[in-house]
Amino acid sequence: MNYIPPDIMCAQDYELLAPDFIAPDRFAYIAGGSGHDATLRHNRTSFSDLSVVPRVLRNVEQGSTTTDLLGQQLQHPILLAPVAYQTLVHPDGEIATAYAARSTDSCMVASTLSSKTLEDIAEHAGPERWFQLYFQPDFNDTKNLLNRAVAVGYRAIVVTLDAAVQQPSRRALSANFSFPDDVQAANLVAQGPSTADPINPRHIFKRYMQNVPTREQLAWLIEKSPVPVLIKGVLHQDDALELKALGAAGVIVSNHGGRTLDGVPASLAMLPSIRAAVGDDFPLLLDSGIRSGGDIFKAIALGADAVLIGRLQVYALSVAGALGVAHMLKLLREELELTMAVAGCSSLDDIKTADMNRVLLTPKQETRSC
């Protein structure tokens, strides 16, 4: 589709339309979380359990969503999360997403498991682009990915630590989802045979350790990388403090959209304690569960400097390609600006001192944000 459907009235509407554009088994894989989706649901209710308190007699005429992150001036705090295998929902995949990021002055975080190469994505994305890095079983392959990303202008590296193993999604299994032969991790196809010791796939502990870096490897990467290194997948304040001490440039509070272990806390629920631990000046970002500009406001109010958008990005891509992703970002920014205005906040710093009220909503009340 090369136009915006008239049914789209807010960013979350892309989620409602996506099943009409994505094959059922693929939608089950994308929309589902791990296990019984408990964490997936908690990610949403953690936002709906909070309400924004309006303020009056506040002059917000000069309001702005601009922010400085890692020394980079961003027009808004909304980043596109590293979502893998985007050709599952659109033939242009990450290239279309890159176009959308560039057209909206948005920072795109390209995935190691993208279905287009990181070089092709960089060619079409704007100047604000980061690369998400999964450590490979062969550390030389990890170094090669880092060097490739730096060579084509990615301005930060995001190391994901929380997805070494994943609990299967009952929703995807029930839908009989399997990866089609023509969808692959384009960045990894040229890798040679791994020099890591082969392991029995049933040996969970060994498989876990083969897919995560050692402390020494992570420290090496942070020290040698010519661009800032952030760590994604942190939910405990002590881990955040250890990563800060190790030299990480920032932390992304995330439970991988509820796709690793079912039953872990919502990302938003853990954000305040992590912010309290690392202090006000350490960059903290958040993903998992965001569906509206109001949600973005709440995340910033609880301690985030910026947020990353995952599933909504894919839903918008499936509906209208690059145009859909750009439109979704535009709507999120407008929804954030509207929430800021009503709450009397003219800057992102103002949001951090905004009043929030905890409410109890029934499941029927938590439907749409517009």
XYZ file of C-alpha atoms in Angstrom:
370
model
C 0.000 0.000 0.000
C 1.368 3.446 -0.939
C -1.100 5.555 0.999
C -2.237 5.971 4.595
C -5.495 4.120 5.281
C -8.247 6.457 6.473
C -8.771 4.205 9.508
C -5.473 5.370 11.009
C -6.293 8.021 13.615
C -3.470 7.375 16.072
C -0.220 5.418 16.108
C -1.736 2.417 17.850
C -4.208 1.931 14.997
C -1.395 0.362 12.974
C -1.494 -2.535 15.421
C -5.208 -3.014 14.738
C -4.746 -3.032 10.950
C -1.601 -5.159 10.811
C -3.387 -8.554 10.857
C -4.953 -7.607 7.513
C -1.471 -7.201 5.985
C 0.620 -9.910 7.691
C 0.126 -13.650 7.191
C -1.462 -15.200 10.321
C 1.530 -17.350 11.260
C 3.933 -14.435 10.830
C 1.672 -12.138 12.806
C 1.587 -14.685 15.627
C 5.396 -14.761 15.669
C 5.696 -10.957 15.689
C 2.850 -10.103 18.052
C 3.444 -12.911 20.525
C 5.764 -12.972 23.486
C 7.355 -15.906 25.251
C 5.332 -18.570 26.980
C 1.799 -17.490 27.818
C 2.436 -13.782 27.065
C 2.270 -12.720 30.724
C 5.195 -10.315 30.404
C 3.797 -9.059 27.113
C 0.597 -8.086 28.912
C 2.468 -6.592 31.868
C 4.391 -4.336 29.496
C 1.099 -2.775 28.405
C -0.640 -2.610 31.779
C 2.397 -0.950 33.359
C 1.639 2.047 31.155
C -2.142 1.988 31.494
C -1.818 1.828 35.282
C -0.337 5.345 35.189
C -2.148 8.537 34.315
C -0.798 11.982 33.473
C -1.926 14.852 35.699
C -2.856 17.938 33.631
C -1.586 21.376 34.653
C -2.995 24.827 33.920
C -1.552 28.320 33.502
C 1.682 26.962 32.023
C 3.261 28.730 29.055
C 4.347 26.047 26.602
C 4.502 28.256 23.507
C 8.204 27.452 23.046
C 7.707 23.739 23.613
C 10.199 21.340 22.037
C 10.931 17.617 21.964
C 14.618 18.001 21.111
C 17.156 16.178 23.227
C 20.894 15.573 23.422
C 21.813 11.907 23.649
C 25.408 10.675 23.647
C 26.436 14.083 22.312
C 24.012 13.705 19.389
C 21.269 16.293 18.925
C 17.976 14.497 18.253
C 14.766 16.205 17.159
C 12.728 13.885 19.357
C 13.336 11.025 21.828
C 11.713 8.318 19.660
C 14.122 5.754 18.195
C 13.316 2.806 15.960
C 14.256 -0.335 17.862
C 16.396 -3.077 16.282
C 13.747 -5.396 14.856
C 15.029 -8.442 12.988
C 13.890 -9.940 9.684
C 11.659 -7.099 8.511
C 11.120 -8.649 5.079
C 8.720 -10.969 6.904
C 6.165 -8.159 6.560
C 7.336 -6.054 3.592
C 9.587 -6.844 0.618
C 11.706 -3.706 1.167
C 12.187 -4.541 4.845
C 14.754 -2.453 6.655
C 15.441 -0.287 3.600
C 11.905 1.110 3.815
C 12.346 1.631 7.558
C 15.612 3.466 6.914
C 13.869 5.805 4.453
C 11.241 6.537 7.086
C 13.859 7.278 9.721
C 15.669 9.687 7.436
C 12.487 11.502 6.408
C 11.428 12.068 10.021
C 14.834 12.947 11.530
C 14.659 9.752 13.570
C 17.434 7.504 14.796
C 17.207 3.956 13.483
C 18.886 1.096 15.340
C 19.684 -1.583 12.748
C 19.676 -5.200 13.910
C 22.429 -7.757 13.537
C 19.636 -10.049 12.314
C 18.305 -7.620 9.716
C 17.209 -9.068 6.403
C 19.194 -6.352 4.598
C 22.896 -5.746 5.156
C 23.991 -3.067 7.571
C 25.782 -1.356 4.670
C 22.603 -1.164 2.569
C 20.640 0.159 5.539
C 23.271 2.816 6.244
C 23.107 4.002 2.646
C 19.416 4.840 2.994
C 19.161 5.883 6.656
C 19.786 9.351 7.993
C 22.911 10.470 9.856
C 21.490 9.375 13.216
C 21.851 5.617 13.000
C 23.040 3.037 15.501
C 23.868 -0.643 15.094
C 22.608 -3.370 17.420
C 25.201 -6.076 17.978
C 24.694 -9.678 18.998
C 27.943 -11.281 20.092
C 28.726 -14.212 17.806
C 30.031 -17.612 18.926
C 33.295 -16.752 17.164
C 34.597 -13.514 18.691
C 36.346 -12.637 15.427
C 32.929 -12.433 13.765
C 31.821 -10.030 16.488
C 34.835 -7.823 15.836
C 34.106 -7.898 12.127
C 30.515 -6.717 12.676
C 31.783 -3.869 14.834
C 34.303 -2.798 12.216
C 31.710 -2.954 9.421
C 29.277 -0.802 11.390
C 31.855 1.841 12.242
C 33.121 1.932 8.649
C 29.707 2.977 7.278
C 28.938 5.598 9.862
C 26.850 4.035 12.612
C 27.235 6.437 15.519
C 26.685 4.024 18.412
C 26.738 0.305 19.105
C 23.903 -1.339 21.059
C 24.933 -4.687 22.562
C 21.959 -6.893 23.413
C 22.599 -9.180 26.385
C 19.182 -10.554 27.302
C 18.336 -12.790 24.345
C 20.946 -15.544 24.413
C 18.179 -18.080 24.859
C 14.449 -17.542 24.537
C 11.420 -19.344 25.911
C 9.285 -20.475 22.967
C 6.169 -18.514 22.091
C 3.056 -20.641 22.461
C 1.268 -18.316 20.066
C 3.866 -18.818 17.319
C 4.006 -22.570 17.920
C 0.228 -22.853 17.719
C 0.290 -20.967 14.417
C 2.964 -23.365 13.061
C 5.282 -20.468 12.268
C 8.622 -21.237 10.644
C 11.069 -18.967 8.878
C 10.710 -18.968 5.092
C 13.808 -19.872 3.109
C 14.069 -16.429 1.539
C 14.307 -14.580 4.871
C 17.759 -14.681 6.407
C 20.167 -12.628 8.489
C 21.929 -10.783 5.673
C 24.770 -9.581 7.889
C 25.780 -13.130 8.800
C 25.617 -15.015 5.504
C 29.290 -14.413 4.730
C 30.532 -15.718 8.060
C 32.759 -18.754 7.853
C 32.278 -21.873 9.945
C 32.322 -21.107 13.648
C 35.455 -22.042 15.548
C 33.429 -22.400 18.753
C 33.053 -25.879 20.168
C 29.855 -27.589 18.984
C 27.310 -28.193 21.732
C 24.194 -30.228 22.155
C 21.265 -27.843 21.513
C 19.486 -29.399 24.472
C 22.238 -28.264 26.836
C 20.676 -24.955 27.794
C 23.410 -23.654 30.096
C 26.209 -24.180 27.607
C 24.134 -22.802 24.753
C 23.381 -19.717 26.849
C 27.046 -19.078 27.565
C 28.007 -19.572 23.921
C 25.655 -16.758 22.928
C 26.669 -14.122 25.476
C 29.992 -12.329 25.876
C 32.272 -12.807 28.815
C 32.881 -9.790 30.995
C 36.345 -9.497 29.457
C 34.997 -9.560 25.891
C 32.437 -6.874 26.663
C 35.062 -4.717 28.357
C 37.302 -5.107 25.302
C 34.500 -4.016 22.987
C 33.644 -0.984 25.101
C 37.298 0.051 25.262
C 38.121 -0.515 21.589
C 34.937 0.787 19.981
C 35.476 4.265 18.473
C 31.775 5.022 19.030
C 29.708 4.822 22.240
C 28.521 1.395 23.362
C 25.140 0.972 25.032
C 23.851 -2.212 26.647
C 20.318 -3.411 25.949
C 18.309 -5.848 28.030
C 18.891 -4.626 31.600
C 16.243 -4.969 34.325
C 18.277 -4.946 37.556
C 19.849 -1.869 39.093
C 22.997 -3.734 40.137
C 23.580 -4.842 36.539
C 23.164 -1.251 35.386
C 25.706 -0.082 37.940
C 28.181 -2.773 36.902
C 27.807 -1.841 33.229
C 28.259 1.824 34.045
C 31.458 0.990 35.922
C 32.601 -1.092 32.965
C 32.418 1.984 30.745
C 29.099 1.546 28.944
C 27.834 4.817 27.500
C 24.261 4.020 28.483
C 21.743 1.298 29.236
C 18.480 0.300 27.579
C 15.970 -0.969 30.119
C 14.223 -3.755 28.254
C 12.688 -7.200 28.541
C 12.923 -7.697 24.762
C 9.258 -6.951 24.302
C 8.332 -9.907 26.478
C 10.113 -12.308 24.128
C 12.806 -13.867 26.333
C 11.412 -15.332 29.560
C 7.732 -15.126 30.386
C 7.042 -13.716 33.838
C 9.878 -11.194 34.087
C 8.888 -7.682 35.193
C 7.648 -5.021 32.824
C 10.463 -2.764 31.646
C 8.655 0.347 32.867
C 8.247 -1.133 36.347
C 12.023 -1.494 36.725
C 12.951 1.890 35.268
C 12.663 4.067 38.429
C 14.952 1.873 40.527
C 17.559 1.765 37.775
C 17.428 5.530 37.342
C 17.846 6.005 41.091
C 20.872 3.702 41.069
C 22.789 5.167 38.116
C 22.043 8.839 38.797
C 20.475 11.594 36.742
C 23.237 12.050 34.173
C 23.699 8.491 32.918
C 21.824 7.822 29.638
C 18.861 5.491 30.114
C 16.534 4.386 27.350
C 13.495 2.118 27.506
C 11.601 -0.213 25.220
C 8.771 -2.754 25.502
C 5.076 -1.924 25.544
C 5.023 1.575 24.039
C 2.001 2.255 21.833
C 1.430 6.017 22.094
C 2.949 9.405 22.726
C 1.339 9.281 26.150
C 3.319 6.125 26.883
C 6.498 7.926 25.825
C 5.676 10.757 28.230
C 5.222 8.256 31.069
C 8.540 6.542 30.304
C 10.394 9.859 30.383
C 8.598 10.878 33.581
C 9.833 7.683 35.258
C 13.437 8.193 34.207
C 14.032 7.429 30.528
C 15.938 9.839 28.310
C 14.496 8.283 25.151
C 12.473 5.272 24.017
C 12.655 2.657 21.281
C 9.662 1.536 19.228
C 9.565 -2.118 18.168
C 6.287 -3.792 17.194
C 4.531 -0.593 16.100
C 7.373 -0.074 13.641
C 6.741 -3.462 12.052
C 2.988 -3.026 12.014
C 3.263 0.317 10.236
C 5.787 -1.152 7.791
C 3.386 -3.964 6.920
C 0.501 -1.590 6.262
C 2.160 1.135 4.206
C 5.895 0.539 3.890
C 8.197 3.513 4.423
C 5.237 5.879 4.352
C 3.550 3.950 7.145
C 6.621 3.977 9.398
C 7.164 7.698 8.795
C 3.491 8.390 9.521
C 3.593 6.294 12.700
C 6.607 8.300 13.921
C 4.857 11.563 13.075
C 1.792 10.499 15.050
C 3.859 9.425 18.061
C 5.660 12.751 18.102
C 2.400 14.693 17.840
C 0.854 12.587 20.607
C 3.892 13.279 22.792
C 3.665 17.012 22.098
C -0.044 17.035 22.919
C 0.561 15.227 26.220
C 3.363 17.641 27.062
C 1.149 20.642 26.388
C -1.699 19.367 28.559
C 0.735 18.466 31.353
C 2.351 21.914 31.174
C 5.732 20.632 29.985
C 7.685 22.619 27.395
C 10.741 20.342 27.361
C 11.716 16.758 28.052
C 13.403 17.929 31.254
C 10.054 19.301 32.407
C 8.518 15.851 31.942
C 10.957 14.391 34.461
C 9.363 16.466 37.206
C 5.768 15.977 36.002
C 3.136 14.551 38.316
C 1.941 11.029 37.631
C -1.010 9.284 39.214
C -1.299 5.533 39.607
C -4.730 4.241 38.702
C -6.330 0.844 38.391
C -7.886 0.138 35.001
C -9.828 -2.955 34.074
C -8.666 -4.890 30.988
C -11.686 -3.605 29.041
C -10.636 -0.022 29.647
C -7.119 -0.556 28.269
C -7.788 -0.658 24.536
C -6.656 2.317 22.491
C -4.869 5.555 23.252
C -6.982 7.693 20.929
